[in-house]
Each structure stands twice: as C-alpha cells, then as structure tokens.
Amino acid sequence: MWTDRVRLLDDASVASWLPPRVSGAMGTVTGVVPAGYPAYTRVLHPVDAETDRAPAARWSEVARVTGRRVHPLVQWHRLIGSAEPWNPESPLWPEGRPNQGSLATPPLLALCRVLVEHTRTPEDCTFALWEGFGHLHGGMRMLLTAQHPSRAPRRIPRLGRRRARWTSGVPVPGALDDTELRAPRLELPGRDYLLFAGPLDAIEDFVRYESDPFPGEQSPNLFWPADRSWCVGTEIDFDSTLVAGDADLIAAVLASRELEAWPVLPGDSLRYDADTVNG
C-alpha cells in the first residue's frame, strides 16, 4: 500500500454502523455522510487553474468575477453561468474548475488539523476508498503530452492552451494486487468501498500513490475515528466534501481561514438542480 502506517482491512465490520445511517436520498448530505450528528458543513474544493502558473482560487473569488453568489447549496455550473451541469464551460470563467471526488491535499490537511482536536482516538481511524478507482487496479493508460516549440514533448499536469497529443498506451501497475482487491467492502447505495486503517496523521502519505508514469493523489471518500466523533465524506461526483460532527467541530471548520466552508442541514440536496439562487 502507499504507507506502512496504513493497512488494508480484511474485515469490514468496523464500518457496519454506516449503512443504517447513510440513509438519505442520493445527492443529499446524509446520502454521503451518516445521519444523527448534531451539525454538518460543506467544504468547497478549491478551483484548479488551467495553467501551472495560476494558483488555486476560492469559489468566492469566482463569484466576484461572474457576478453570482456563493451560498450553502451553490452549484459550480450555476456559479459560472453555465446551463450544462456535467461538463460546464462559460465565458464568464475560463480559468479552471474544482476537482470532483477528491479534496486536494492542502485543504485536506487543514481540515485534519481541525479534526484531530475533536476526537479521542486520532491514532485509530478508518479510511474508505471507492473500489472503482483506476489506480487501485492498474491497466493500460494513454500518456498525455504537450508540444513546446523549443523543446521535446514532456508530461504536464495541466495543459492550459498548449498543444496536446496522446502517445501510445503505457502499462501501469495497480496499487493493490489481486488478493488485496478481494478484500471485504463497505457496501452503500451505489458505491462499494475498500477499507483501510491507520492514524489520522498518516493521511498525507495515504492520499498519494506512486504509479509511474502517473503518480497522483486521491483523498478518502469516507473517513472517521474509532470514537465516531465525526465523519468526513467526499462523494466521487461531488466537488465538495462534507463533515458531520458536533457543533464545536463544525464551528471550528467554518472558522478556518484555510477552508471555504458553509453550514448545511442533513436533508439538504447537493444535486445539480439544488442551486436556486444563481438562476
């Protein structure tokens, strides 16, 4: 696995408390994180720029450009004035979009610095990853390169406006072998997850996977401590992360200057049509 401090679990019973409580409708807050907590918050994923030189932006910065509003149920395509929720593009904002299904490492670590102060068991956490991620299984990948006039093609993480081309397929080994891929799953509606255990402070190593020539990062889709004082969820189709916990924890997340977070209610919808403010 990615780190010797995190191990794959061969018993899914540690997650047996979740299915009865992740009972909300698909696309709602408690369709991602468990019901029964006193408070909830939504952490908006930073907006990745289209070029390597531009820093990540907050949704509030985008709103100042597009003339729209950020609010608890804001949807990205509405914020940028696009009628297309699945592949939104808009002349109002041509500079990138938030990641879907993964919270970038800097805000993830900022969140964990808050979370660690609100659990008695930071050394005993469970991390769940959706079983369908390609880096778990390996296979053939196409190599995306950019052609620069003055030098040979090179791999780049974001292409911007540079000319791109695909090269031949490259074999990529999986992060887990066949035996590990048969490990028991946490089964939730529409999603099954592999389970891992380790301390909260190992999460930075856990999210990074080395799969040359395609190293990358993937935050857990769910994670919680043994005392269940909170639970964090990142649905693979969402561009935000949900946190369930007590009122003090949620207040601390909302107060963090490193996070762009909004309070939400258990039954709130985060579906594509939930944003009725930005028409």
Coordinates of N, CA, C and O in Angstrom, one line a residue, residues 64-142:
R64 N -17.0 36.8 -7.5 CA -16.7 38.2 -7.8 C -16.5 38.5 -9.2 O -16.8 39.6 -9.7
V65 N -16.0 37.5 -10.0 CA -15.8 37.7 -11.4 C -17.1 37.5 -12.2 O -17.4 38.2 -13.1
T66 N -17.9 36.5 -11.8 CA -19.1 36.1 -12.5 C -20.3 36.9 -12.1 O -21.3 36.9 -12.8
G67 N -20.2 37.6 -11.0 CA -21.3 38.4 -10.5 C -22.4 37.6 -9.9 O -23.6 38.0 -9.8
R68 N -22.1 36.4 -9.4 CA -23.0 35.5 -8.8 C -22.7 35.3 -7.3 O -21.8 35.9 -6.8
R69 N -23.4 34.4 -6.7 CA -23.3 34.3 -5.2 C -22.9 32.9 -4.8 O -23.4 31.9 -5.4
V70 N -22.0 32.8 -3.8 CA -21.7 31.6 -3.1 C -22.6 31.5 -1.9 O -22.9 32.4 -1.2
H71 N -23.2 30.3 -1.7 CA -24.1 30.0 -0.6 C -24.1 28.5 -0.3 O -23.4 27.8 -1.0
P72 N -24.7 28.1 0.8 CA -24.5 26.7 1.2 C -24.8 25.6 0.1 O -24.1 24.6 0.1
L73 N -25.7 25.9 -0.8 CA -26.1 24.9 -1.8 C -25.6 25.3 -3.2 O -26.2 24.7 -4.2
V74 N -24.7 26.1 -3.3 CA -24.2 26.6 -4.6 C -23.7 25.4 -5.4 O -23.1 24.5 -4.9
Q75 N -24.0 25.5 -6.7 CA -23.5 24.5 -7.7 C -22.6 25.2 -8.7 O -22.9 26.3 -9.2
W76 N -21.5 24.5 -9.0 CA -20.5 25.2 -9.8 C -21.0 25.7 -11.2 O -20.7 26.8 -11.6
H77 N -21.8 24.9 -11.9 CA -22.2 25.3 -13.2 C -23.1 26.6 -13.1 O -23.1 27.4 -14.0
R78 N -23.9 26.7 -12.0 CA -24.7 27.9 -11.8 C -23.8 29.1 -11.4 O -24.1 30.2 -11.9
L79 N -22.7 28.9 -10.7 CA -21.8 29.9 -10.3 C -21.1 30.6 -11.5 O -20.9 31.8 -11.5
I80 N -20.8 29.8 -12.5 CA -20.1 30.3 -13.7 C -21.1 30.6 -14.8 O -20.7 31.0 -15.9
G81 N -22.4 30.5 -14.6 CA -23.4 30.8 -15.6 C -23.5 29.8 -16.8 O -23.7 30.2 -17.9
S82 N -23.3 28.5 -16.5 CA -23.4 27.5 -17.5 C -24.7 26.7 -17.3 O -25.1 26.4 -16.2
A83 N -25.3 26.4 -18.5 CA -26.5 25.6 -18.4 C -26.2 24.1 -18.4 O -27.1 23.3 -18.2
E84 N -24.9 23.7 -18.5 CA -24.5 22.3 -18.6 C -23.9 21.9 -17.2 O -22.8 22.3 -16.9
P85 N -24.6 21.1 -16.4 CA -24.0 20.7 -15.1 C -22.9 19.7 -15.2 O -22.1 19.6 -14.3
W86 N -22.9 18.8 -16.3 CA -21.9 17.7 -16.3 C -20.6 18.1 -16.9 O -19.5 17.6 -16.5
N87 N -20.5 19.0 -17.8 CA -19.3 19.5 -18.4 C -19.3 21.0 -18.6 O -19.3 21.5 -19.7
P88 N -19.4 21.7 -17.5 CA -19.7 23.2 -17.6 C -18.6 24.0 -18.1 O -17.4 23.8 -17.7
E89 N -18.9 24.9 -19.0 CA -17.9 25.9 -19.5 C -18.7 27.2 -19.7 O -19.9 27.2 -20.0
S90 N -18.0 28.3 -19.5 CA -18.6 29.6 -19.5 C -17.6 30.6 -19.9 O -16.5 30.6 -19.3
P91 N -17.9 31.6 -20.7 CA -17.0 32.7 -21.0 C -16.8 33.6 -19.7 O -15.9 34.4 -19.7
L92 N -17.7 33.5 -18.8 CA -17.6 34.3 -17.6 C -16.4 33.8 -16.7 O -15.8 34.6 -16.0
W93 N -16.1 32.5 -16.8 CA -15.0 31.9 -16.0 C -14.3 30.8 -16.8 O -14.7 29.7 -16.8
P94 N -13.2 31.2 -17.5 CA -12.5 30.2 -18.3 C -11.2 29.6 -17.6 O -10.4 28.9 -18.3
E95 N -11.1 29.9 -16.3 CA -9.8 29.6 -15.7 C -9.9 28.3 -14.8 O -9.3 28.4 -13.7
G96 N -10.5 27.3 -15.2 CA -10.4 26.0 -14.4 C -11.7 25.8 -13.6 O -12.7 26.5 -13.7
R97 N -11.7 24.7 -12.9 CA -12.8 24.2 -12.1 C -12.4 23.4 -10.9 O -11.2 23.0 -10.8
P98 N -13.3 23.2 -9.9 CA -12.9 22.4 -8.8 C -12.8 20.9 -9.1 O -13.5 20.4 -10.0
N99 N -12.0 20.2 -8.4 CA -11.9 18.8 -8.5 C -13.1 18.1 -8.1 O -13.7 18.4 -7.1
Q100 N -13.5 17.1 -8.8 CA -14.6 16.2 -8.4 C -14.1 15.0 -7.7 O -13.1 14.4 -8.2
G101 N -14.7 14.6 -6.6 CA -14.4 13.3 -5.9 C -13.1 13.3 -5.1 O -12.8 12.2 -4.6
S102 N -12.4 14.4 -5.0 CA -11.1 14.3 -4.2 C -10.8 15.7 -3.7 O -10.8 16.7 -4.5
L103 N -10.6 15.8 -2.4 CA -10.2 17.1 -1.8 C -8.7 17.2 -1.9 O -8.0 16.3 -1.4
A104 N -8.2 18.3 -2.4 CA -6.7 18.5 -2.6 C -6.0 18.4 -1.3 O -6.6 18.7 -0.2
T105 N -4.8 18.0 -1.3 CA -4.0 17.8 -0.1 C -3.9 19.0 0.8 O -4.1 18.9 2.1
P106 N -3.6 20.2 0.4 CA -3.5 21.3 1.3 C -4.8 21.6 2.1 O -4.7 21.6 3.4
P107 N -6.0 21.7 1.5 CA -7.2 21.8 2.4 C -7.5 20.6 3.2 O -8.1 20.7 4.3
L108 N -7.2 19.4 2.6 CA -7.4 18.2 3.4 C -6.6 18.2 4.7 O -7.1 17.9 5.8
L109 N -5.3 18.6 4.6 CA -4.5 18.6 5.8 C -5.0 19.7 6.8 O -4.9 19.6 8.0
A110 N -5.5 20.9 6.2 CA -6.0 21.9 7.0 C -7.2 21.4 7.8 O -7.4 21.7 9.0
L111 N -8.1 20.6 7.1 CA -9.2 20.0 7.7 C -8.8 19.1 8.8 O -9.4 19.1 9.9
C112 N -7.8 18.3 8.6 CA -7.4 17.3 9.6 C -6.8 18.0 10.8 O -6.9 17.4 11.9
R113 N -6.2 19.1 10.6 CA -5.7 19.9 11.8 C -6.8 20.3 12.7 O -6.6 20.5 13.9
V114 N -8.0 20.5 12.2 CA -9.2 20.8 13.0 C -9.7 19.5 13.6 O -10.0 19.4 14.7
L115 N -9.8 18.5 12.7 CA -10.5 17.2 13.2 C -9.7 16.6 14.3 O -10.4 16.0 15.2
V116 N -8.4 16.7 14.3 CA -7.6 16.0 15.3 C -7.9 16.5 16.7 O -7.7 15.8 17.7
E117 N -8.3 17.7 16.8 CA -8.7 18.4 18.1 C -10.1 18.0 18.6 O -10.4 18.3 19.7
H118 N -10.8 17.2 17.8 CA -12.2 16.8 18.2 C -12.4 15.3 18.2 O -13.5 14.9 17.8
T119 N -11.4 14.6 18.5 CA -11.5 13.1 18.7 C -10.6 12.6 19.8 O -9.5 13.2 20.0
R120 N -11.0 11.6 20.5 CA -10.2 11.0 21.5 C -9.3 9.9 20.9 O -8.4 9.3 21.6
T121 N -9.5 9.5 19.6 CA -8.9 8.4 19.0 C -8.2 8.7 17.7 O -8.5 8.1 16.7
P122 N -7.4 9.8 17.6 CA -6.7 10.1 16.3 C -5.8 9.1 15.8 O -5.5 9.1 14.6
E123 N -5.3 8.2 16.7 CA -4.4 7.1 16.2 C -5.1 5.9 15.6 O -4.5 5.0 15.1
D124 N -6.5 5.9 15.6 CA -7.2 4.8 15.2 C -8.4 5.3 14.3 O -9.5 5.6 14.7
C125 N -8.1 5.4 13.0 CA -9.1 5.9 12.0 C -9.3 4.9 10.9 O -8.4 4.1 10.6
T126 N -10.4 5.0 10.3 CA -10.7 4.1 9.1 C -10.9 5.0 7.9 O -11.5 6.1 8.0
F127 N -10.3 4.6 6.8 CA -10.3 5.3 5.5 C -11.0 4.4 4.5 O -10.6 3.3 4.4
A128 N -11.9 4.9 3.8 CA -12.6 4.2 2.8 C -12.4 4.8 1.4 O -12.5 6.0 1.2
L129 N -12.0 3.9 0.4 CA -11.8 4.3 -1.0 C -12.8 3.6 -1.9 O -12.9 2.4 -1.8
W130 N -13.4 4.3 -2.8 CA -14.3 3.7 -3.8 C -13.5 2.6 -4.6 O -12.4 2.9 -5.0
E131 N -14.1 1.5 -4.7 CA -13.4 0.3 -5.3 C -13.1 0.5 -6.8 O -12.3 -0.2 -7.4
G132 N -13.7 1.5 -7.5 CA -13.6 1.7 -8.9 C -12.4 2.6 -9.4 O -12.2 2.7 -10.6
F133 N -11.7 3.1 -8.5 CA -10.6 4.0 -8.9 C -9.5 3.2 -9.7 O -9.1 2.1 -9.3
G134 N -9.1 3.7 -10.8 CA -8.2 3.0 -11.7 C -6.9 2.7 -11.1 O -6.3 1.7 -11.4
H135 N -6.4 3.6 -10.3 CA -5.0 3.4 -9.7 C -5.0 2.2 -8.8 O -3.9 1.7 -8.5
L136 N -6.1 1.8 -8.3 CA -6.1 0.6 -7.5 C -5.9 -0.7 -8.3 O -5.3 -1.7 -7.8
H137 N -6.4 -0.7 -9.5 CA -6.4 -1.9 -10.4 C -5.3 -1.9 -11.4 O -4.9 -3.0 -11.8
G138 N -4.8 -0.8 -11.8 CA -3.8 -0.7 -12.9 C -4.4 -1.0 -14.3 O -5.6 -1.0 -14.4
G139 N -3.5 -1.1 -15.3 CA -4.0 -1.3 -16.6 C -3.2 -0.5 -17.6 O -2.1 0.0 -17.3
M140 N -3.7 -0.3 -18.8 CA -3.1 0.5 -19.8 C -3.6 1.9 -19.7 O -4.8 2.1 -19.7
R141 N -2.7 2.9 -19.8 CA -3.1 4.3 -19.8 C -2.5 4.9 -21.0 O -1.4 4.6 -21.4
M142 N -3.2 6.0 -21.5 CA -2.6 6.8 -22.5 C -1.8 7.9 -21.9 O -2.3 8.5 -20.9

